Coordinates of C-alpha atoms and ligand atoms in Angstrom, one line a residue:
X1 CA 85.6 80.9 67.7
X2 CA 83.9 78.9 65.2
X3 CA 80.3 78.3 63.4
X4 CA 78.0 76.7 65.7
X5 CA 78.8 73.2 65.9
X6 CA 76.3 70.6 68.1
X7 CA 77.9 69.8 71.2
X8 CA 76.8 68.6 74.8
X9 CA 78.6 70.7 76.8
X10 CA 77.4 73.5 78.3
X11 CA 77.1 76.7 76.2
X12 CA 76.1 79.8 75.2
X13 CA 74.6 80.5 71.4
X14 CA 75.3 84.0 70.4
X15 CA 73.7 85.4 67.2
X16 CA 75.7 88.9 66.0
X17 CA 72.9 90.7 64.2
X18 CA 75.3 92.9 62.6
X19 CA 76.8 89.6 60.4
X20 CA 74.8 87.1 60.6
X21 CA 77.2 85.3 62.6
X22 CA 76.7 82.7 65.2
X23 CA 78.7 82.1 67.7
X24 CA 78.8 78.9 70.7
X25 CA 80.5 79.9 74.1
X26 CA 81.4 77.7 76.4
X27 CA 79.7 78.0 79.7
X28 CA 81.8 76.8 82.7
X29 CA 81.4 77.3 86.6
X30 CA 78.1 79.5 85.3
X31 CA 80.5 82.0 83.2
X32 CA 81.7 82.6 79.5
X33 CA 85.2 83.8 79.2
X34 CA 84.9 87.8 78.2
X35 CA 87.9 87.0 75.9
X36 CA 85.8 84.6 74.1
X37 CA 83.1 87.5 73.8
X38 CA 86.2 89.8 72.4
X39 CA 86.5 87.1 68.9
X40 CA 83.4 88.7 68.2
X41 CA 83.8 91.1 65.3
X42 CA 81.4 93.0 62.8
X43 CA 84.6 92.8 60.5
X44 CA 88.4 92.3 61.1
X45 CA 89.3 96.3 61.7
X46 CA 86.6 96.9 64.6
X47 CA 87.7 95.7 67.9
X48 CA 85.9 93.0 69.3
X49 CA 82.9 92.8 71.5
X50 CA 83.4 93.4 75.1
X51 CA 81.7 94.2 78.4
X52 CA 80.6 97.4 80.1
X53 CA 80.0 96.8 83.8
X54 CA 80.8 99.5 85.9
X55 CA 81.0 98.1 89.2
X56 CA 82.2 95.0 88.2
X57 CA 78.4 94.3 89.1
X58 CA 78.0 90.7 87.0
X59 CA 81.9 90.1 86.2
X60 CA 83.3 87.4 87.9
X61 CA 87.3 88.1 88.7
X62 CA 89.3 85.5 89.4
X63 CA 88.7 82.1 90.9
X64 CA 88.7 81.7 94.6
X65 CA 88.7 79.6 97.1
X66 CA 88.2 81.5 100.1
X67 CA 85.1 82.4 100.7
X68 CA 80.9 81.9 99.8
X69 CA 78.6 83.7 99.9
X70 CA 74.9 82.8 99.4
X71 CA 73.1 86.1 99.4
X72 CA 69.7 84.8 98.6
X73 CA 69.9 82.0 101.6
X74 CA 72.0 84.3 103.9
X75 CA 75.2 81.6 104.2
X76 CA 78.6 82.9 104.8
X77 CA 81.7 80.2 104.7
X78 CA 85.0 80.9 105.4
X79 CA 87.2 78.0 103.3
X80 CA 83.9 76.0 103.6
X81 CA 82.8 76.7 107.6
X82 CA 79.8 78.3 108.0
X83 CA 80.4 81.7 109.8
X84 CA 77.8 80.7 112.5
X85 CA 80.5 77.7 113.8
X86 CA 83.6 79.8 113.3
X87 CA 82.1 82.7 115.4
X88 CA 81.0 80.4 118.3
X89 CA 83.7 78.0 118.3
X90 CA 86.8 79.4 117.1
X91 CA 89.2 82.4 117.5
X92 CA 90.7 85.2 115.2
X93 CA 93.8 83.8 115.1
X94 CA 92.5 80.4 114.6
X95 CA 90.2 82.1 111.1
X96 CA 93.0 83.6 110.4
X97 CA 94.7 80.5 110.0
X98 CA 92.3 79.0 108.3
X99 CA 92.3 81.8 105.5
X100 CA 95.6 81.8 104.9
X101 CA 96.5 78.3 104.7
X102 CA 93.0 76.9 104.1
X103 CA 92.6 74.3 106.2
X104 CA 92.4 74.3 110.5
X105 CA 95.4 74.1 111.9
X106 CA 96.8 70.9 114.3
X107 CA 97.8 71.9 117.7
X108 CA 101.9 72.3 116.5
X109 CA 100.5 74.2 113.9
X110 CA 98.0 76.4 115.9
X111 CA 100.6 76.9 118.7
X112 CA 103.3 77.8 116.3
X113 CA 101.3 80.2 114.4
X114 CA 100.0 82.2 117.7
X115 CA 103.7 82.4 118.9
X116 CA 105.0 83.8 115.5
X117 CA 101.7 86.4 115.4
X118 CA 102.4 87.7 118.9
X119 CA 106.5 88.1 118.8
X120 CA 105.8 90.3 115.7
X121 CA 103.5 92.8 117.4
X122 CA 106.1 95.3 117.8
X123 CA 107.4 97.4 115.2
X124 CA 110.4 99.4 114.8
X125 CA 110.9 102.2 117.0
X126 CA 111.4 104.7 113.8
X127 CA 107.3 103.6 113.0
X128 CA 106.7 104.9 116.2
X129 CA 108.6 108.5 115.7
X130 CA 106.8 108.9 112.4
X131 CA 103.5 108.5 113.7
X132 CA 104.4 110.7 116.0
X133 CA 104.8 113.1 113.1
X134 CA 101.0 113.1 112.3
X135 CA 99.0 116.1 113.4
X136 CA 96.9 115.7 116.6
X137 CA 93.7 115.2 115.2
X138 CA 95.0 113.1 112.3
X139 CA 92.5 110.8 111.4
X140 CA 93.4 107.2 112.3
X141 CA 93.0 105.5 109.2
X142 CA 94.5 107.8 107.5
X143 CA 97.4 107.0 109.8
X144 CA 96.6 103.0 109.4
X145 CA 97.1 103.5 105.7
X146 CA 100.2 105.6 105.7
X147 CA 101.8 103.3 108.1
X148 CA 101.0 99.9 107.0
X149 CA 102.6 101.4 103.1
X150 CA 105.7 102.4 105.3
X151 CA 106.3 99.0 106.4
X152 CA 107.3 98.5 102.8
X153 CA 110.3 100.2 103.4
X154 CA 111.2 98.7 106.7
X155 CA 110.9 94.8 104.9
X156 CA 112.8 95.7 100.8
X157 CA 112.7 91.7 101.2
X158 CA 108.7 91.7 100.8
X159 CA 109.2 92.5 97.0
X160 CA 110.3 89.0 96.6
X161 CA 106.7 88.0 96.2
X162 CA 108.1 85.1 94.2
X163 CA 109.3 83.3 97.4
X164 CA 106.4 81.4 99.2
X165 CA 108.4 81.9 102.6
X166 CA 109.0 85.3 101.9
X167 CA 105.4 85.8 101.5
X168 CA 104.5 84.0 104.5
X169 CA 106.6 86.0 106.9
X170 CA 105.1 89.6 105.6
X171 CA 101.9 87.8 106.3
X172 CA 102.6 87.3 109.8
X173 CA 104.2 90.6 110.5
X174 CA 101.5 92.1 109.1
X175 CA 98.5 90.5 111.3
X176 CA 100.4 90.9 114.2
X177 CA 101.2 94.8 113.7
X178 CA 98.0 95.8 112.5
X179 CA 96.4 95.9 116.1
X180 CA 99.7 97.8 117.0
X181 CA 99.4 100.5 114.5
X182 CA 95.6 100.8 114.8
X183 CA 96.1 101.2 118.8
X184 CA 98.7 103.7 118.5
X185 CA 96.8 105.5 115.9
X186 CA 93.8 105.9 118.1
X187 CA 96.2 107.0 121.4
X188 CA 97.9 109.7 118.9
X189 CA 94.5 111.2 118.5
X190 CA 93.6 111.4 122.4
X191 CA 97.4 112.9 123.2
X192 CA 98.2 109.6 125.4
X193 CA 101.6 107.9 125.3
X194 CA 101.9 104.8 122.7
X195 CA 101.6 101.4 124.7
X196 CA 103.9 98.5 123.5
X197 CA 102.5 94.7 122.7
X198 CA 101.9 92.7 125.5
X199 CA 103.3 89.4 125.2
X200 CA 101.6 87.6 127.4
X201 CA 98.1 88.4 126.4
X202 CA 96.0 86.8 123.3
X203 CA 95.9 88.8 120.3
X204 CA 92.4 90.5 121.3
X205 CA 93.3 91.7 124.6
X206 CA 96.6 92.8 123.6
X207 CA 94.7 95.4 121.3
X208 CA 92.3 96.1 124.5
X209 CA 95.4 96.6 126.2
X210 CA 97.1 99.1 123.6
X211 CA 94.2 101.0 123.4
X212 CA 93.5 101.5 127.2
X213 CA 96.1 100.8 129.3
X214 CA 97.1 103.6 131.3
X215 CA 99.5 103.3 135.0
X216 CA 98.4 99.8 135.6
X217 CA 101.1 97.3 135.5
X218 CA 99.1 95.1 133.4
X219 CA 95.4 96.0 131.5
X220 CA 92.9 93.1 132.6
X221 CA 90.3 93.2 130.1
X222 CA 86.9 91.9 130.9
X223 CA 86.9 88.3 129.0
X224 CA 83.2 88.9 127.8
X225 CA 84.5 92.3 126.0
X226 CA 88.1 90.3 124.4
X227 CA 85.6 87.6 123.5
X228 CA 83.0 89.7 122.0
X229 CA 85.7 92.1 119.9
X230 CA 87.3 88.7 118.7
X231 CA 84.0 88.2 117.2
X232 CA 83.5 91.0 115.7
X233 CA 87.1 90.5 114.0
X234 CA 85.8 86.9 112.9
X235 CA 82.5 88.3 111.0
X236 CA 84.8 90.8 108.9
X237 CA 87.6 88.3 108.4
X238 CA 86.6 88.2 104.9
X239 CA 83.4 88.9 102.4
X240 CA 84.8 87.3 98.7
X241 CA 85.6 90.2 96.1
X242 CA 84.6 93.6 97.6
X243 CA 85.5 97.1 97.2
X244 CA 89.1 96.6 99.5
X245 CA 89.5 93.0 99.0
X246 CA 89.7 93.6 94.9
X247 CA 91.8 96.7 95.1
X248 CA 94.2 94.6 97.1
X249 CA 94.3 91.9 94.1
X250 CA 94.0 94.8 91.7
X251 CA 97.4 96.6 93.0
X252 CA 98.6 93.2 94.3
X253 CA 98.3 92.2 90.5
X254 CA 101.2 94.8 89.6
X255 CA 103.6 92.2 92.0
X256 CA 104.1 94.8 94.1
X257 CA 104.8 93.8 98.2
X258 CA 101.8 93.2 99.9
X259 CA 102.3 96.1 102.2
X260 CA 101.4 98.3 99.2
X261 CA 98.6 96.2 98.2
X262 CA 97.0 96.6 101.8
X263 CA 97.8 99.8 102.2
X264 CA 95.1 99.8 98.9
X265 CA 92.8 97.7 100.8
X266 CA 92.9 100.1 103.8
X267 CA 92.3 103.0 101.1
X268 CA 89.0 101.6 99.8
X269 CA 88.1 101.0 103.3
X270 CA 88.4 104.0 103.9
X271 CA 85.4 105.1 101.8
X272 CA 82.3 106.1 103.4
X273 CA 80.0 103.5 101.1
X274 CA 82.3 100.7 102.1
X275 CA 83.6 100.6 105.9
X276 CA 81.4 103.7 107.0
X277 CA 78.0 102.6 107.6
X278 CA 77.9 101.8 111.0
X279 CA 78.2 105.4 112.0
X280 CA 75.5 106.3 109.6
X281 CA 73.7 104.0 112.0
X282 CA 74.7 105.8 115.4
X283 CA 74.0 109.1 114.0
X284 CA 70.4 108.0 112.8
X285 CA 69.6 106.8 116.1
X286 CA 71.0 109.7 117.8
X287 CA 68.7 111.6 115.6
X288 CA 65.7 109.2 116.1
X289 CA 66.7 109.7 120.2
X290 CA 64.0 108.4 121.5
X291 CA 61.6 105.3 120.9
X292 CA 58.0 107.2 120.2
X293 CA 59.9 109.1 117.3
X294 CA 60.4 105.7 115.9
X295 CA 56.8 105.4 113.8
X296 CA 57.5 108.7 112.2
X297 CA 61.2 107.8 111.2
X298 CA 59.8 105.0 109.6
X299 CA 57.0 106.6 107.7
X300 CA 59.7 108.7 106.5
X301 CA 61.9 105.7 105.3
X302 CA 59.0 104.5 103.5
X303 CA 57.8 107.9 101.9
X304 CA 61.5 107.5 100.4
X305 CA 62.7 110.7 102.4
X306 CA 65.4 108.7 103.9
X307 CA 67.1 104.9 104.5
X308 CA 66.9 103.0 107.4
X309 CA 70.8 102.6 107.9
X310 CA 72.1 99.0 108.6
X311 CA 69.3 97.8 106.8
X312 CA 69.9 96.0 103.2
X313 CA 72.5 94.8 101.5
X314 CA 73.9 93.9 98.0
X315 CA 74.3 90.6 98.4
X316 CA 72.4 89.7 101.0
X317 CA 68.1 89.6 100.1
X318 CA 67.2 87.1 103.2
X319 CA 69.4 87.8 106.0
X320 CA 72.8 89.0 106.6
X321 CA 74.1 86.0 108.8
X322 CA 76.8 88.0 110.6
X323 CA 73.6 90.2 112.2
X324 CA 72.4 88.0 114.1
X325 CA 76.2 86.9 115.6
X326 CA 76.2 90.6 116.3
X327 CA 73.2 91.3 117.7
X328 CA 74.0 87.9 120.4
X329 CA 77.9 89.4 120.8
X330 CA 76.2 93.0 121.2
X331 CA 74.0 91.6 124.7
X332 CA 77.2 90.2 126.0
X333 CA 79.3 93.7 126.1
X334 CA 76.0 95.0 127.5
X335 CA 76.1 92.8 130.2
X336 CA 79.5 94.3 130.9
X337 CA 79.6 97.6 129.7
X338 CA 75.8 98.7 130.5
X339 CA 72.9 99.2 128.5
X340 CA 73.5 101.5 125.5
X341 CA 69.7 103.3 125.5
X342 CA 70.2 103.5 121.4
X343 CA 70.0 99.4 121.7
X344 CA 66.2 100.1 123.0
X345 CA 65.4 102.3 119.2
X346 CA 67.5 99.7 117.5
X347 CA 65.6 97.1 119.0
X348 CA 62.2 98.9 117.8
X349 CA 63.5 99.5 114.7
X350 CA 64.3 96.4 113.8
X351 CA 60.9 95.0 115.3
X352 CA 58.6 97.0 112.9
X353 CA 60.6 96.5 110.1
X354 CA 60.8 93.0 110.2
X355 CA 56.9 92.9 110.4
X356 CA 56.4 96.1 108.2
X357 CA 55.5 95.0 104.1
X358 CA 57.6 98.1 102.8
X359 CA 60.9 96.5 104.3
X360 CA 59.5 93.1 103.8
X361 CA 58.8 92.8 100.3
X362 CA 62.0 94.7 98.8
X363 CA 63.6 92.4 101.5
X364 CA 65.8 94.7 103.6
X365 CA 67.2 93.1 106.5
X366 CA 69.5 93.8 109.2
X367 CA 73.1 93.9 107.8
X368 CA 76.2 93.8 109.8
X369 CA 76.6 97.1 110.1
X370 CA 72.8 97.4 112.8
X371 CA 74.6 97.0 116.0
X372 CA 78.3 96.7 115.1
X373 CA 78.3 101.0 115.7
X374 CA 76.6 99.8 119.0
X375 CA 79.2 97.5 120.6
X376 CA 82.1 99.7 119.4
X377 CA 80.7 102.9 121.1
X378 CA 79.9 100.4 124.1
X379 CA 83.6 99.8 123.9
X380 CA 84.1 103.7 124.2
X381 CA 85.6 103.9 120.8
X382 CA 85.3 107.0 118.7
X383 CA 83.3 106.6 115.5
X384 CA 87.0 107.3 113.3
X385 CA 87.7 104.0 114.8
X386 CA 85.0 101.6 113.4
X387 CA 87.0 101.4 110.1
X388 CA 90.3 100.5 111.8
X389 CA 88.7 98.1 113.7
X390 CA 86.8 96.4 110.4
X391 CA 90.5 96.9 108.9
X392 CA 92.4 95.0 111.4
X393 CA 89.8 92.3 110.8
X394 CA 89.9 92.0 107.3
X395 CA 93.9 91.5 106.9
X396 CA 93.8 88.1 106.8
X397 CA 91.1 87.7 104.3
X398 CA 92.9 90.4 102.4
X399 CA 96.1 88.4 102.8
X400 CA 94.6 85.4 102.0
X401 CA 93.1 86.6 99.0
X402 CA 96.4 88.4 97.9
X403 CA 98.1 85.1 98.0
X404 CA 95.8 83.3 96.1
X405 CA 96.7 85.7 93.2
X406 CA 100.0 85.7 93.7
X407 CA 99.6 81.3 92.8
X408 CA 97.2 81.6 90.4
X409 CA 98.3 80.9 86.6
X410 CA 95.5 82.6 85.3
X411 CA 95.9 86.4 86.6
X412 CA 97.5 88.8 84.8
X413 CA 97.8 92.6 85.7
X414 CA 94.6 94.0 86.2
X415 CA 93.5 96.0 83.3
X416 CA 90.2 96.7 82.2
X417 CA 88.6 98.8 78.9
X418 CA 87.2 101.4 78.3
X419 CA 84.7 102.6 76.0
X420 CA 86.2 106.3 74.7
X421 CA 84.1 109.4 75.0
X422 CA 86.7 111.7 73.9
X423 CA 87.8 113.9 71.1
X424 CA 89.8 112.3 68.5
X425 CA 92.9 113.6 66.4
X426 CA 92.4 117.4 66.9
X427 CA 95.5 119.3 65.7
X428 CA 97.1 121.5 68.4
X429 CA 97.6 124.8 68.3
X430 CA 100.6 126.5 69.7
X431 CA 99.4 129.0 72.7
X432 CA 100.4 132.0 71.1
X433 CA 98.1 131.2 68.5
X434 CA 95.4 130.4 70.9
X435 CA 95.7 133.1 72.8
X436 CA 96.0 135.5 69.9
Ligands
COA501 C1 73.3 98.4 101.2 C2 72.5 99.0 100.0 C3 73.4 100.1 99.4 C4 72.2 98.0 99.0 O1 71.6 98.6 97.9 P1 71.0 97.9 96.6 O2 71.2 96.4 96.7 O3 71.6 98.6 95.5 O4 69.5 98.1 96.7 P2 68.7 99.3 96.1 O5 69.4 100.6 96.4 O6 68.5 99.0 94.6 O7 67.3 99.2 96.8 C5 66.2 98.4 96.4 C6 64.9 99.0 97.0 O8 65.0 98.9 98.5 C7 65.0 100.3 99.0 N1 66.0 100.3 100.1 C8 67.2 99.7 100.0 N2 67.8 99.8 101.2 C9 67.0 100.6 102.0 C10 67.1 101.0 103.3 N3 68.2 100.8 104.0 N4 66.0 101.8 103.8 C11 65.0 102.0 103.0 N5 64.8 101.5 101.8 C12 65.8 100.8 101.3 C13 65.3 101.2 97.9 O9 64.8 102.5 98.1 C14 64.7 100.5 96.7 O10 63.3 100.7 96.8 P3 62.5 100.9 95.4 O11 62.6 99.6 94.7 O12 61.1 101.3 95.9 O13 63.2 102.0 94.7 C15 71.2 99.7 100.6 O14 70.3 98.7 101.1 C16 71.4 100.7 101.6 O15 71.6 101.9 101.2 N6 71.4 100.4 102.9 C17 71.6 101.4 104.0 C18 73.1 101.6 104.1 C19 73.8 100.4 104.8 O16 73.4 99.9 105.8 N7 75.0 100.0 104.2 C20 75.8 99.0 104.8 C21 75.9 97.8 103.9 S1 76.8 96.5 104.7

């Protein structure tokens, strides 16, 4: 770093108070460079300046292609498509696709990369005996997580991350068993036999037919319900750098196989303040039960005794665009499935909150999470669920942003500082003498 010096490109003057010193910083795609920040020094034996952001709240990670996200105009691309288009027009598989290789595929392509998903649904038969091994109300994420790590050791091969067609086969493996592990870990948990991949079916009602089949010969799921759950898979394809997505790229980032790295993903998922907000939403409109205990629930929200659940979101401050997919997808399983009588306090919810200033003016709106807990339950699945459901989603996104690490020059081993709080140089003293 040098004295200020005139220049027309964009940047950022820094004066250090402590020297004297001024500093210029180049600004590019809206950011300086932290190790810019870091040739900042009071004098040559302090470290130099860096960042604290906990949360990695205003620290932009790496560079990415996949997907934007326009929280304050409520816009959600996938590789440039809006969400809206993708979720109306196109399939999982088809997103999938997309993420991966970043552009739609031809029909060769398309029909190519279907066949390879669905001949790799199965898994070996030694996955099934060690799920087996899980006790019988082992939670099914936890069994998601353990699983998808194991398949490490069933493909050595995916350590050669080096090797793009390496890469690409663990990618295809691993969206096509994901549905198969998370089927199988929600039958372990009921005590009903595993059901194997059905061939013939798409992607979406292969899972219906994992999950449900019983004697039949073949499981016929209702087209409105396949159509509706490949939906849902399509809004939580991807969301750019969250919680899972970065512990993927922060694990990934060691070069370990990507079944490790997801097996991360799935971990953070896991969390209650990241995949587990939907159920918040069941139980508080289980609690609300019925629609005249609505005004009081909300005067409570607003005297700050409580949160409306499903409502707000980090990033999004005018509308979470995948709500009001949801709420259209959430009428169609109705149609099938019956009414849910929670969709009636939802509804109302949403109505005077919409309408209400309190909700208005800090501009909480209806996130994903409103009525996703609705159509799942609709679907009969158990609230442990939701998060395999949202996980089997995300693996492409997470794959896709996984492999844009593993190109990308610029990434090193993730790594960050700290600012010490400790104790320094103490001399130890031999237990005896402690303990004397
Ligand atoms: C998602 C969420 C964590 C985002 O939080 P955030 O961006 O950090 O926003 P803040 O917590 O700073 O909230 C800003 C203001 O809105 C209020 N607020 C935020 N979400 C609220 C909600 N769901 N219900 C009622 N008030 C809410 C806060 O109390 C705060 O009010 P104040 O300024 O009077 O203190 C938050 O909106 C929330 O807890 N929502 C409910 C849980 C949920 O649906 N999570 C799923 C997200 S996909």
């Amino acid at each position: 770093m040098t004295d200020v010096q005139a220049s027309t490109a964009p940047s950022l003057t820094v004066r250090d108070n402590r020297t004297g010193q001024e500093y210029e910083l180049p600004i590019t795609d809206g950011t300086i460079k932290a190790a810019d920040l870091g040739k900042i020094r009071a004098d040559d034996d302090e470290p130099g300046l860096a960042v604290y952001d906990p949360g990695f709240v205003n620290t932009a990670s790496c560079r990415s292609a996949v997907t934007y996200i326009d929280g304050d105009k409520g816009i959600l691309e996938y590789r440039g498509y809006p969400i809206e288009q993708l979720a109306e027009k196109s399939t999982f598989l088809e997103v999938a696709y997309l993420l991966i290789y970043g552009q739609l595929p031809d029909k060769t392509q398309y029909d190519e990369w279907v066949h390879h998903i669905t001949y790799h649904t199965f898994v070996h038969e030694n996955v099934r005996s060690f799920m087996q091994g899980f006790r019988y109300d082992a939670h099914p994420m936890g069994m998601l997580m353990a699983s998808v790590g194991a398949l490490s050791t069933f493909y050595p091969e995916s350590r050669d991350i080096s090797d793009m067609h390496n890469r690409e086969i663990q990618i295809i493996r691993m969206i096509a068993k994901m549905p198969t592990l998370g089927a199988w870990a929600f039958r372990h948990a009921q005590g009903k036999p595993y059901i194997y991949p059905d061939n013939d079916l798409s992607y979406t009602a292969n899972f219906l037919s994992m999950l449900f089949k019983m004697s039949e010969q073949k499981y016929d799921a209702d087209e409105r319900l396949v159509k509706a759950l490949d939906v849902l898979f399509i809004l939580h394809a991807d969301h750019e750098q969250n919680c899972s997505t970065n512990a993927v790229r922060s694990v990934g980032s060691s070069q370990v196989d990507p079944y490790s790295a997801v097996a991360a993903g799935i971990a953070a998922l896991f969390g209650p303040l990241h995949g587990g907000a939907n159920e918040a939403v069941l139980r508080m409109l289980r609690r609300i039960g019925s629609l005249e205990n609505v005004p009081a629930f909300i005067d409570g929200v607003k005297a700050g005794n409580e949160r409306l659940m499903g409502f707000g979101h980090r990033v999004y401050k005018n509308y979470d665009p995948r709500a009001k997919i949801i709420k259209k997808a959430t009428e169609d399983v109705f149609e099938v499935t019956g009414v849910n009588p929670l969709l009636k306090i939802a509804q109302e919810l949403e109505k005077i909150a919409l309408e209400d200033d309190y909700f208005v003016s800090r501009r909480l709106y209806p996130n994903v999470d409103f009525y996703s807990g609705l159509i799942y339950e609709a679907l009969q699945f158990p609230p442990e669920m939701f998060t395999v459901l949202f996980a089997i989603g995300r693996t492409p996104g997470w794959l896709s942003q996984w492999l844009e690490l593993t190109e990308d020059k610029e990434q090193k081993i993730a790594r960050p500082k700290q600012i010490y709080t400790g104790d320094r140089s103490l001399t130890f003293t031999p237990r005896e003498e402690r303990w004397a």
